[in-house]
Coordinates of N, CA and C in Angstrom, one line a residue:
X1 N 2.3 8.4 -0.8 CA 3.4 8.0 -1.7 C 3.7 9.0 -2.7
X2 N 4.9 9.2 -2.9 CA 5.5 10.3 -3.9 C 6.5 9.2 -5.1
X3 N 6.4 9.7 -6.0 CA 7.2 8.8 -7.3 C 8.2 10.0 -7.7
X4 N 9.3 9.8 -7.7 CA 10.4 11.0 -8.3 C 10.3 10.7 -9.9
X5 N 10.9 11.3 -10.5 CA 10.8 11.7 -11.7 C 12.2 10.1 -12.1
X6 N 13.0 9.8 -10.7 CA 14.2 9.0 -11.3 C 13.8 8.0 -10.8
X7 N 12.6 7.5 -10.4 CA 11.5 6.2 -9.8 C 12.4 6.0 -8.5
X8 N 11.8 7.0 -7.4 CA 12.6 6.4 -6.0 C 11.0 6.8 -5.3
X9 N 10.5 5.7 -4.8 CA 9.4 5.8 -4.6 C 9.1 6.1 -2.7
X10 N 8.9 6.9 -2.2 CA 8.6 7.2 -0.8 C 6.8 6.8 -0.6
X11 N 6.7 5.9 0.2 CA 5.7 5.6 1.0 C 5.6 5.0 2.2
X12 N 5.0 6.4 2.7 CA 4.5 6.2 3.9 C 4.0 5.9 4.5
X13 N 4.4 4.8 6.0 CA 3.3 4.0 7.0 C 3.1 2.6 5.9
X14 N 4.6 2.2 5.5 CA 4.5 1.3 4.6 C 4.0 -0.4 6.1
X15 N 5.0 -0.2 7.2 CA 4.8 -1.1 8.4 C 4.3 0.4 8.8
X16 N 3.3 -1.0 10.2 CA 1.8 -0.5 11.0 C 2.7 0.0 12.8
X17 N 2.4 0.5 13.1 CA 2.6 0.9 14.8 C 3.0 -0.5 15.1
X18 N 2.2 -1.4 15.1 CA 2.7 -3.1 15.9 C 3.6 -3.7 15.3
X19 N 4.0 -3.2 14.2 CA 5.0 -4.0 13.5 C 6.4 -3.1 14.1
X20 N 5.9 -2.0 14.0 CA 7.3 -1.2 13.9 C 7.8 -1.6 15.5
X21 N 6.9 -1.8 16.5 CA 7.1 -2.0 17.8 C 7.9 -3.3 18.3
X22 N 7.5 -4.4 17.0 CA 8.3 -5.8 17.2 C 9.4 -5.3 16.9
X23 N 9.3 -5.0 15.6 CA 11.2 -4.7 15.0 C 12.0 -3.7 15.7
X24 N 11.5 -2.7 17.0 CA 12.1 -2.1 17.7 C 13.0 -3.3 18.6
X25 N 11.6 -3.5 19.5 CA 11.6 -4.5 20.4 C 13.0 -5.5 20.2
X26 N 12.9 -6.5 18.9 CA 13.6 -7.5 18.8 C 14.9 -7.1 18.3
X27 N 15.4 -5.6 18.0 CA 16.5 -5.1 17.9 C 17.2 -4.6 19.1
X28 N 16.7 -4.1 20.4 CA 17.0 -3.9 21.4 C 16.9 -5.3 22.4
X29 N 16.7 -6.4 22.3 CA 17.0 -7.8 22.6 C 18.4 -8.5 21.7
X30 N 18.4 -7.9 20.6 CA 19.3 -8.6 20.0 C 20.7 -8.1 19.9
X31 N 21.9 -8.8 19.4 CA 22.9 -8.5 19.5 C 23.2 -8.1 18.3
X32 N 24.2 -7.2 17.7 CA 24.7 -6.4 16.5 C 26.0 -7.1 16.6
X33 N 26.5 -7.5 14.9 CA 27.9 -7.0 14.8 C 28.3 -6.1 14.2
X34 N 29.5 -6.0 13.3 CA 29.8 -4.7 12.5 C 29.8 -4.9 11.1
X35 N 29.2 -4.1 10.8 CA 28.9 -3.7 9.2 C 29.6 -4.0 8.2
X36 N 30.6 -3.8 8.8 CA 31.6 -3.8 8.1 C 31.9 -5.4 6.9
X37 N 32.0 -6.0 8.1 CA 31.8 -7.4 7.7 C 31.5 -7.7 6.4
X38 N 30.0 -7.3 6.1 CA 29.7 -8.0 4.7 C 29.9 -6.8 3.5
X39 N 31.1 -5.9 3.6 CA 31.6 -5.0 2.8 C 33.1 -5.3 2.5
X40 N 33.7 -6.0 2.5 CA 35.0 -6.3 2.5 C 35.7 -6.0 1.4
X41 N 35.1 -5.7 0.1 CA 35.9 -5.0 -1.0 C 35.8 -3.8 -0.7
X42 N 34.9 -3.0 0.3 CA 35.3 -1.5 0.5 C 36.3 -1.4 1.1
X43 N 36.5 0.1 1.2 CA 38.1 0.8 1.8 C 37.9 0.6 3.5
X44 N 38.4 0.7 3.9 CA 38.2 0.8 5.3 C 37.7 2.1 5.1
X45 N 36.7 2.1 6.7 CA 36.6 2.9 7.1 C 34.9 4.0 6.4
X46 N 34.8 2.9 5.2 CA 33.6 3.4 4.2 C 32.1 3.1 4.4
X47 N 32.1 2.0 5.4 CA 31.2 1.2 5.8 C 31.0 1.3 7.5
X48 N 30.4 1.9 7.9 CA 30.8 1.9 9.5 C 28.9 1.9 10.4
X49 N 28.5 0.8 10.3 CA 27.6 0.4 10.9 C 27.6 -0.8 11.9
X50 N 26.6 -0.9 12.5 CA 25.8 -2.3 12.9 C 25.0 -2.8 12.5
X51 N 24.9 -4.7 12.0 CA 23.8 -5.2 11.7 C 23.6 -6.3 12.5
X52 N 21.9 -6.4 12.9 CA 21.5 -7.6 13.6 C 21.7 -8.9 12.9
X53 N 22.5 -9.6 14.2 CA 22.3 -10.9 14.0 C 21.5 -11.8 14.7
X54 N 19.9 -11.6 14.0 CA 19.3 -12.7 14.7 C 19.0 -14.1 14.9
X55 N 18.0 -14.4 15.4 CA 17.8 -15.9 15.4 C 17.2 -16.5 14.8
X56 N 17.2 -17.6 14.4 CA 16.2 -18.2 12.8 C 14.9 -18.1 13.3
X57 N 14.4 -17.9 14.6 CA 12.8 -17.5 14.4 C 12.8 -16.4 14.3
X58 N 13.8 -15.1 15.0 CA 13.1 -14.2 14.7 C 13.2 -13.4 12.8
X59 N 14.6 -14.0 12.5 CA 14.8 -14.0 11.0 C 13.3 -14.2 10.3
X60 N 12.9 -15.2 10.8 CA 11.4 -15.9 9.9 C 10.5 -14.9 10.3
X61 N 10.2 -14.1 11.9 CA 9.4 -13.1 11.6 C 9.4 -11.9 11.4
X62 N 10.6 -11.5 10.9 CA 10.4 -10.0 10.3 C 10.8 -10.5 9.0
X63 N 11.2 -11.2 8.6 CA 10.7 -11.3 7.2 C 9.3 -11.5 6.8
X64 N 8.4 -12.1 7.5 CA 7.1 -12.5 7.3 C 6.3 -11.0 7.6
X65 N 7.0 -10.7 8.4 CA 6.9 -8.9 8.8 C 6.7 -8.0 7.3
X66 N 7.8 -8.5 7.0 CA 8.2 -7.5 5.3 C 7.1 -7.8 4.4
X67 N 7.2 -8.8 4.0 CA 6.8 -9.8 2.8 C 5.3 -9.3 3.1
X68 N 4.3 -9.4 4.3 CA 3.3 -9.1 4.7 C 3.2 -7.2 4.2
X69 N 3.9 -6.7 4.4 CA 3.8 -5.4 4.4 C 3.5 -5.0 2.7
X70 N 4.8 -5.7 1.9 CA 4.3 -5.5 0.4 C 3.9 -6.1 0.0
X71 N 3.1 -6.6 0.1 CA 2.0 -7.8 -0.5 C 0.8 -6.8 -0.1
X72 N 0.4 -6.2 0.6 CA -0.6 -5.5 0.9 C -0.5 -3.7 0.5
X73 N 0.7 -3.4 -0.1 CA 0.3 -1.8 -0.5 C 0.3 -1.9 -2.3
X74 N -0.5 -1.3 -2.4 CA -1.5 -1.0 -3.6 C 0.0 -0.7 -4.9
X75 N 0.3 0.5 -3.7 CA 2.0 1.3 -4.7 C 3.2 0.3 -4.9
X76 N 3.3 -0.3 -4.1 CA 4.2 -1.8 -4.1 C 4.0 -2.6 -5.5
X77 N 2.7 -2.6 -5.5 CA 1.9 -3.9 -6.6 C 2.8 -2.9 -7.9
X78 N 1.7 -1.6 -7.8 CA 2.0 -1.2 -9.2 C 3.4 -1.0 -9.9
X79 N 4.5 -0.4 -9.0 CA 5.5 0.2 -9.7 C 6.5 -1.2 -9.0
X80 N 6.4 -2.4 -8.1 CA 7.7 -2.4 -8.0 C 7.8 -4.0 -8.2
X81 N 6.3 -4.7 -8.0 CA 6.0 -5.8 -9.0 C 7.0 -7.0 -8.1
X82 N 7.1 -7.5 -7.2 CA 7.7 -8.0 -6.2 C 7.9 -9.3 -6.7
X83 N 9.0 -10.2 -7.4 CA 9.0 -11.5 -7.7 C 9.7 -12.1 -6.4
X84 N 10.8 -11.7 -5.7 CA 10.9 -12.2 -5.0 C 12.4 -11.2 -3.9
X85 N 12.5 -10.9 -2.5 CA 12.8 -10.4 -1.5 C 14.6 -11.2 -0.9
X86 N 15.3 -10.3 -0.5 CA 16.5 -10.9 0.3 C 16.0 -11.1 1.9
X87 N 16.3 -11.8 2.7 CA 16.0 -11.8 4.2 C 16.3 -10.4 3.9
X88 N 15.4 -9.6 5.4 CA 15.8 -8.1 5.5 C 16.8 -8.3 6.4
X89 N 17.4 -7.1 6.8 CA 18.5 -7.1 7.4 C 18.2 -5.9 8.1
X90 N 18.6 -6.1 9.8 CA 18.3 -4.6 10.6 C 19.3 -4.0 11.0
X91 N 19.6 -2.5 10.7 CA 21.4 -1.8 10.4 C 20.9 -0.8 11.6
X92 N 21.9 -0.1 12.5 CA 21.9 0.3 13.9 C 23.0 1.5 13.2
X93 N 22.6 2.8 13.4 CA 23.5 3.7 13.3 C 23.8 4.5 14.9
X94 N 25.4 4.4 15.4 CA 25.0 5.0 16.6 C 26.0 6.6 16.5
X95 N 26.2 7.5 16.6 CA 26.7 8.7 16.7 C 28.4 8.0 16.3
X96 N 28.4 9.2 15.2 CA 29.8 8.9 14.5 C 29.9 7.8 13.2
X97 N 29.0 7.0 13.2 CA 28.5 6.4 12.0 C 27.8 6.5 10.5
X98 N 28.4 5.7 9.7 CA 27.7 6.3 8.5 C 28.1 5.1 7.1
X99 N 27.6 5.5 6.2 CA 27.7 4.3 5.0 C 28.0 5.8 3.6
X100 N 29.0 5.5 3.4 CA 30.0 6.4 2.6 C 28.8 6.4 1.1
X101 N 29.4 6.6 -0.2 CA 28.7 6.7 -1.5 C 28.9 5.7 -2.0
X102 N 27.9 4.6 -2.5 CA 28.0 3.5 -3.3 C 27.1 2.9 -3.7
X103 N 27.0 1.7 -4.8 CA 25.9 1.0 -5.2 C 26.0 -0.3 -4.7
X104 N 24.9 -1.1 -4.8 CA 24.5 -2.4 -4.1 C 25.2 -3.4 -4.6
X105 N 25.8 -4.6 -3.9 CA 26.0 -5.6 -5.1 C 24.5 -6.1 -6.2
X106 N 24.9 -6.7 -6.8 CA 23.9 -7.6 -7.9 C 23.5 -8.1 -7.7
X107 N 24.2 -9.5 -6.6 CA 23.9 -10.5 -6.3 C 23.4 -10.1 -4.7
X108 N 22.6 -11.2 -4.2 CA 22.7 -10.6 -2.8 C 22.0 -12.2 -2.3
X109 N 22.2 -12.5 -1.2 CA 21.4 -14.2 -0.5 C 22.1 -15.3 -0.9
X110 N 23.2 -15.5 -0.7 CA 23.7 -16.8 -1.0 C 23.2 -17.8 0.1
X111 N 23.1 -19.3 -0.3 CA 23.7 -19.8 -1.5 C 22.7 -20.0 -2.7
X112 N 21.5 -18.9 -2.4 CA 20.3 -18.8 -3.6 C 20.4 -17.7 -3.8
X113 N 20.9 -17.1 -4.3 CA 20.7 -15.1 -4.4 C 19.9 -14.9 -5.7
X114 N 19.5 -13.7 -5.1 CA 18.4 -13.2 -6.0 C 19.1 -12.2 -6.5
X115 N 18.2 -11.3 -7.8 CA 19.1 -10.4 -8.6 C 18.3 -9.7 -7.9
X116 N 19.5 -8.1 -7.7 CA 18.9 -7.0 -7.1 C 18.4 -6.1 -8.0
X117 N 17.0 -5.8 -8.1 CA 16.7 -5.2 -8.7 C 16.2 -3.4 -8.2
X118 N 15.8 -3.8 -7.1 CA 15.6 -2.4 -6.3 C 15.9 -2.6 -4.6
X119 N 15.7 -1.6 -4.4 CA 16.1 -1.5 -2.7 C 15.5 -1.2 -2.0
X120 N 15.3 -1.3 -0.5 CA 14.5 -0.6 0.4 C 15.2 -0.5 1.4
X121 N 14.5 0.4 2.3 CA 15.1 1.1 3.3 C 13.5 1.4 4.1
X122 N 13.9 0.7 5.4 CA 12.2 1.5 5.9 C 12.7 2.0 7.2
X123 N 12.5 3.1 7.4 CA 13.0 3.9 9.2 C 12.4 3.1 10.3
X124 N 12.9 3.2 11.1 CA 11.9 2.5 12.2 C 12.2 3.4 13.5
X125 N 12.4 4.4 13.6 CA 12.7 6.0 14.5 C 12.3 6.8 13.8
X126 N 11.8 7.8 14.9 CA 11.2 8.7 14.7 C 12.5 10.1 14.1
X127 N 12.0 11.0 12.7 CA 13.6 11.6 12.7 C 13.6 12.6 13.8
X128 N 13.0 13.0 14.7 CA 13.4 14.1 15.7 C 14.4 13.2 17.0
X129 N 14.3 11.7 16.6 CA 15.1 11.3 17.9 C 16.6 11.2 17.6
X130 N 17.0 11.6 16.5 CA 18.3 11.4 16.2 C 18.5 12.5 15.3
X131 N 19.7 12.5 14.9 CA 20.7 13.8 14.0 C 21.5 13.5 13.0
X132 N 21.5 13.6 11.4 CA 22.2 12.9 10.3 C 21.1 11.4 10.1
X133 N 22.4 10.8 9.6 CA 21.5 9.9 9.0 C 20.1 9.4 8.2
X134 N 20.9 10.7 7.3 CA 19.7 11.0 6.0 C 20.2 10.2 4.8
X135 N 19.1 8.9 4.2 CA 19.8 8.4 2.9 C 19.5 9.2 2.2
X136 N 20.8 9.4 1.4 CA 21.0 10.7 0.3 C 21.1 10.0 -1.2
X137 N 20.5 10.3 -2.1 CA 20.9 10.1 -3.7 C 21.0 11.2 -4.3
X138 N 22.1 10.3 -5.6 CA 22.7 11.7 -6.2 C 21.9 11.3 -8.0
X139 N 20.8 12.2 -8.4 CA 20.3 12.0 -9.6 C 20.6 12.8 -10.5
X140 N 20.0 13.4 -11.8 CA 19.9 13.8 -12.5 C 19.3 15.3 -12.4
X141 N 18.3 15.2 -10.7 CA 17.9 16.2 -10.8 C 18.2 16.9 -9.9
X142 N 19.4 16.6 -9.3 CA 20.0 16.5 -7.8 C 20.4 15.8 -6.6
X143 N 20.7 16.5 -5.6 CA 20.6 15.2 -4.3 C 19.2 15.4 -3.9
X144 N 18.6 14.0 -3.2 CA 17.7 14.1 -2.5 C 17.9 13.4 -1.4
X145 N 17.2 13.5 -0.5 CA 17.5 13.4 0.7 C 16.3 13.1 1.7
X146 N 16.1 11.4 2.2 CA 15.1 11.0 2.7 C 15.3 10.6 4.5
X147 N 14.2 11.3 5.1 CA 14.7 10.8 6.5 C 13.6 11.2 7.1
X148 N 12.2 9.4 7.2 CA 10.9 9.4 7.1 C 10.4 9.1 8.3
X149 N 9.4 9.0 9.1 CA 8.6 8.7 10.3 C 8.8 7.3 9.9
X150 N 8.7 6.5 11.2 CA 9.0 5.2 11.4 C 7.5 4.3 10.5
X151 N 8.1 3.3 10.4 CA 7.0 2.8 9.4 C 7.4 3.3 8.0
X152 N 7.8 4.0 7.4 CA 8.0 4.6 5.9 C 9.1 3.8 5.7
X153 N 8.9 3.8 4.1 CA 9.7 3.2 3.5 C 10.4 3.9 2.4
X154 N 11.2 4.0 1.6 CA 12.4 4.3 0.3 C 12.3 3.0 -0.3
X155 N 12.0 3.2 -1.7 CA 12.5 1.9 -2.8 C 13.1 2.4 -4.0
X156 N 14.1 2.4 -4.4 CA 14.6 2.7 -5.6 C 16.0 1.7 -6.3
X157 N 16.4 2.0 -7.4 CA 17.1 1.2 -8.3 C 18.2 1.1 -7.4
X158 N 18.5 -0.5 -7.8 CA 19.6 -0.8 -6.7 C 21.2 -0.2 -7.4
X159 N 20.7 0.4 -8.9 CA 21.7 1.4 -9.5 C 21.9 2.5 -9.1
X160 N 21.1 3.1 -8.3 CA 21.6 4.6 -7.7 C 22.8 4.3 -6.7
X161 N 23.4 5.5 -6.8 CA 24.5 5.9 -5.9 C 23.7 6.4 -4.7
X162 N 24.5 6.1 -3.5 CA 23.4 6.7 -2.3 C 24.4 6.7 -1.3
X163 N 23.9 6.8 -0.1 CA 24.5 6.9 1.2 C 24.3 7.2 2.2
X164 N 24.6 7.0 3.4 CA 23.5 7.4 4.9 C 24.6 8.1 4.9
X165 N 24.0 9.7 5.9 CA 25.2 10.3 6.0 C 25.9 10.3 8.0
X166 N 26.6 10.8 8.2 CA 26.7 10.5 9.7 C 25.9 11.3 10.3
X167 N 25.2 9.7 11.6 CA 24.8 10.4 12.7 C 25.4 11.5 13.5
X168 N 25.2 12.2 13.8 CA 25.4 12.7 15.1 C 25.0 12.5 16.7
X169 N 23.9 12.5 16.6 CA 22.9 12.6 17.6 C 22.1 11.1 17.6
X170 N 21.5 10.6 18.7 CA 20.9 9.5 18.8 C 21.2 8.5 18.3
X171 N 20.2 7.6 17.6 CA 20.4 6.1 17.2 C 19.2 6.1 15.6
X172 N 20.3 5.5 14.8 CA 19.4 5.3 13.5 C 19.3 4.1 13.4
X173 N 18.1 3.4 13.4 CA 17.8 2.5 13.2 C 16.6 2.0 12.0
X174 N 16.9 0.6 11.1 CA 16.6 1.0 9.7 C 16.5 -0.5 9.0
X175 N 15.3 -1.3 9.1 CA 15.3 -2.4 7.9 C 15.8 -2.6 6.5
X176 N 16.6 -3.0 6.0 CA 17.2 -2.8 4.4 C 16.8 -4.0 3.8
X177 N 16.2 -4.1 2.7 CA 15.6 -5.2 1.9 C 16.4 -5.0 0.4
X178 N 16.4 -6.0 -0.2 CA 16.3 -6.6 -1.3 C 15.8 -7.1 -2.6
X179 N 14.8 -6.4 -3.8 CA 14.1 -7.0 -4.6 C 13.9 -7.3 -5.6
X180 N 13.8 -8.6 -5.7 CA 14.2 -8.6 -7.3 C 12.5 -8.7 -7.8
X181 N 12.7 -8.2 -8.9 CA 11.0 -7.5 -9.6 C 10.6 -8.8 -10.8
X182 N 9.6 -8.8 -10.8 CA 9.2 -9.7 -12.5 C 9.6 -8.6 -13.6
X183 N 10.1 -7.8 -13.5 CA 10.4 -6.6 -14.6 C 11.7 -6.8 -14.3
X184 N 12.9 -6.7 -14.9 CA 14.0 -6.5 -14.2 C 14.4 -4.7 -15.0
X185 N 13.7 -4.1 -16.4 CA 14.2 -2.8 -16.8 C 13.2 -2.0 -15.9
X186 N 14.5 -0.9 -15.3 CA 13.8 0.2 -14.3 C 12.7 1.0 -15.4
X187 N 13.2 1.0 -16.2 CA 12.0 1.6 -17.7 C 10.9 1.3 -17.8
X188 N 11.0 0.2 -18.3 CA 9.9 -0.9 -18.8 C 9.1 -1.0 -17.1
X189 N 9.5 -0.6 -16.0 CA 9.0 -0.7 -14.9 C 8.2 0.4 -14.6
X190 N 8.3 1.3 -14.9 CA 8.0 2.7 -14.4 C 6.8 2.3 -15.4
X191 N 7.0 2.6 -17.3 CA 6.0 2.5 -17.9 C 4.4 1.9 -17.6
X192 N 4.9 0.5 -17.2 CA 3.8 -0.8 -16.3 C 3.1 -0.2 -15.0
X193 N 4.2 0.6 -14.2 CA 3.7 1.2 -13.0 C 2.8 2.6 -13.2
X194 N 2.9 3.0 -14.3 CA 2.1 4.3 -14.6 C 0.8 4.0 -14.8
X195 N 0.3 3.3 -16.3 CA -0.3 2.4 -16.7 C -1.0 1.9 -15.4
X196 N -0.5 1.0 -14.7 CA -1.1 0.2 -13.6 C -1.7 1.6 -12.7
X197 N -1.4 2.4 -12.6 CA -1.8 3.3 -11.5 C -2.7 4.3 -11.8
X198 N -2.6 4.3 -13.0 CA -3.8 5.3 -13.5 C -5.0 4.5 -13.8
X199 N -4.7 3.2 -14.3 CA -6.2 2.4 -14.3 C -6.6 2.1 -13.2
X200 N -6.1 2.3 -11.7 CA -6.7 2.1 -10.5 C -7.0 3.8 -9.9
X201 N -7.2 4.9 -10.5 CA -7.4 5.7 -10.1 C -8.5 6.1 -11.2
X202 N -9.0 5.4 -12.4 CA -10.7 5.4 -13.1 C -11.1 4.0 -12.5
X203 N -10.6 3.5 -11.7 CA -11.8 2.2 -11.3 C -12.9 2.7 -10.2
X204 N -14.0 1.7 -10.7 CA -15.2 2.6 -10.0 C -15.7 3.7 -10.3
X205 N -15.3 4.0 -11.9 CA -15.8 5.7 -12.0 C -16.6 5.2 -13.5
X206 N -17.7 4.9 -13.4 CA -18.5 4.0 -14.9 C -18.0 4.8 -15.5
X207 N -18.1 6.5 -15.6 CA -18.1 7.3 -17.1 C -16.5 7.0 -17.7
X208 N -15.7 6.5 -16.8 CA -14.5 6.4 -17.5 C -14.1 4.7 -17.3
X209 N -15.2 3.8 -17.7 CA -15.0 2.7 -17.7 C -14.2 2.2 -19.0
X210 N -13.9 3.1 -20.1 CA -13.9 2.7 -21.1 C -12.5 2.9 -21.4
X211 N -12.1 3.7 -20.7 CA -10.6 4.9 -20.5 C -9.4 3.4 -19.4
X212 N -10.2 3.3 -18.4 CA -9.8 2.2 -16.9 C -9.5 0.9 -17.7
X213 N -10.1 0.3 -18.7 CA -10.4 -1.2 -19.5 C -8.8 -1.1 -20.2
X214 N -9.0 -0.2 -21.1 CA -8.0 0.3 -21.9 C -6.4 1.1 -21.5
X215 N -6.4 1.4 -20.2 CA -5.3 1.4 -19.5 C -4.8 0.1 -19.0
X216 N -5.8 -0.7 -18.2 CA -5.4 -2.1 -17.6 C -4.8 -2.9 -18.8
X217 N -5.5 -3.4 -19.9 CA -5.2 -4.2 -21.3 C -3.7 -3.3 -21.6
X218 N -3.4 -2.4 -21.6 CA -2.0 -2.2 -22.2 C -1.2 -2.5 -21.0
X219 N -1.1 -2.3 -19.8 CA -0.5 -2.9 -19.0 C 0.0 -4.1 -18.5
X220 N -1.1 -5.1 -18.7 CA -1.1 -6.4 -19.2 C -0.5 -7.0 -20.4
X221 N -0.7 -5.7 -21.8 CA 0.1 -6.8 -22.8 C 1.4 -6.5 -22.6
X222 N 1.7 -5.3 -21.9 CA 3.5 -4.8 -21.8 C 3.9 -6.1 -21.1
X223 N 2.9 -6.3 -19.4 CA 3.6 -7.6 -18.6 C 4.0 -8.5 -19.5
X224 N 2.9 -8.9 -20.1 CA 3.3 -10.3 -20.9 C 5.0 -10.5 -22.0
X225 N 5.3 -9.0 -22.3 CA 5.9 -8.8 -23.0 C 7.6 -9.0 -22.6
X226 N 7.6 -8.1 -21.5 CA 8.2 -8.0 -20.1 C 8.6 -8.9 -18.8
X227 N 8.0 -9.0 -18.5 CA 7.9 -9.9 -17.0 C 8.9 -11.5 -17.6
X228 N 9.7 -11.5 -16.3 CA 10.4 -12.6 -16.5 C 10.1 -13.6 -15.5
X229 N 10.0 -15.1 -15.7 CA 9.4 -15.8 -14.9 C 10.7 -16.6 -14.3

């Protein structure tokens, strides 16, 4: 796991070999429409993908897919604080495709939507099988440019500008989630996520039990301060 300096957090082998095998699997059984679709205030022509439309079981298990996956990484807990997820959604890039420069809506899951607080993106292809289709952001301290081994994931503020750029070559294929956080300031998130991450890198170490105590307790009184229920 790497943390940028503008909190866009890469971790790696976030889903396991068997997971990435189902979400293959049940994307090559299933049928795609066009992207487009749920972009309709864009320009033509800005939005040019496929997304799966599956079936309500298999909806129930790749979401249980997802949900399982952050609930169990350590870097999830600390910096991204999970209150609660959009169904994921599985996007198909095929040669000549691409998702132009823009930010997320706010809202997202009707007729219950959740606030978007951050994003994800997890690969599910390997990048040597395809060409393009690098998600790009534009920060402060540059562009950067993610395009991970299957299983990895991308999470960052659903306020960045970003963009897949076009395929060329092969097939990109790509889970996109939704999250809204018990923190909802990217700030006040990062701070909690530092805090939280350094008291789990003195745990276990007695000589600096006193250092570990005293990082967790400030973490905790920020949550309390912070965290919206």
């Amino acid at each position: 796991m790497t943390c940028e300096a503008v909190m866009i957090l890469e971790i790696p082998e976030l889903l396991n070999a068997q997971e990435v095998a189902y979400l293959r699997q049940t994307a090559r059984e299933g049928k795609f429409a066009d992207g487009a679709l749920t972009a309709r205030n864009l320009p033509k022509g800005y939005k040019e993908n496929l997304q799966l439309q599956p079936t309500q079981k298999q909806a129930n298990e790749i979401n249980a897919i997802v949900r399982r996956a952050l609930a169990r990484n350590e870097r999830v807990g600390d910096y991204v604080m999970v209150r609660d997820t959009s169904l994921p959604m599985i996007s198909k890039y095929e040669p000549g495709m691409h998702y132009s420069r823009h930010v997320d809506n706010v809202l997202i899951g009707w007729p219950n939507p959740i606030r978007t607080d951050m994003s994800m993106t997890i690969f599910m292809h390997e990048p040597d099988t395809y060409d393009g289709g690098e998600l790009e952001f534009d920060s402060d301290l540059g562009l950067k440019t993610y395009k991970l081994a299957s299983g990895g994931a991308v999470i960052y503020p659903t306020t960045h500008y970003h963009r897949v750029t076009p395929v060329t070559r092969g097939e990109r294929l790509a889970v996109v989630v939704w999250i809204q956080s018990f923190i909802a300031d990217p700030t006040q998130r990062r701070i909690v996520g530092d805090l939280r991450h350094l008291a789990s890198e003195f745990a276990g170490k007695p000589e600096l039990k006193s250092e570990h105590d005293m990082l967790l307790r400030s973490a905790l009184d920020l949550m309390r301060m912070w965290v919206q229920n």
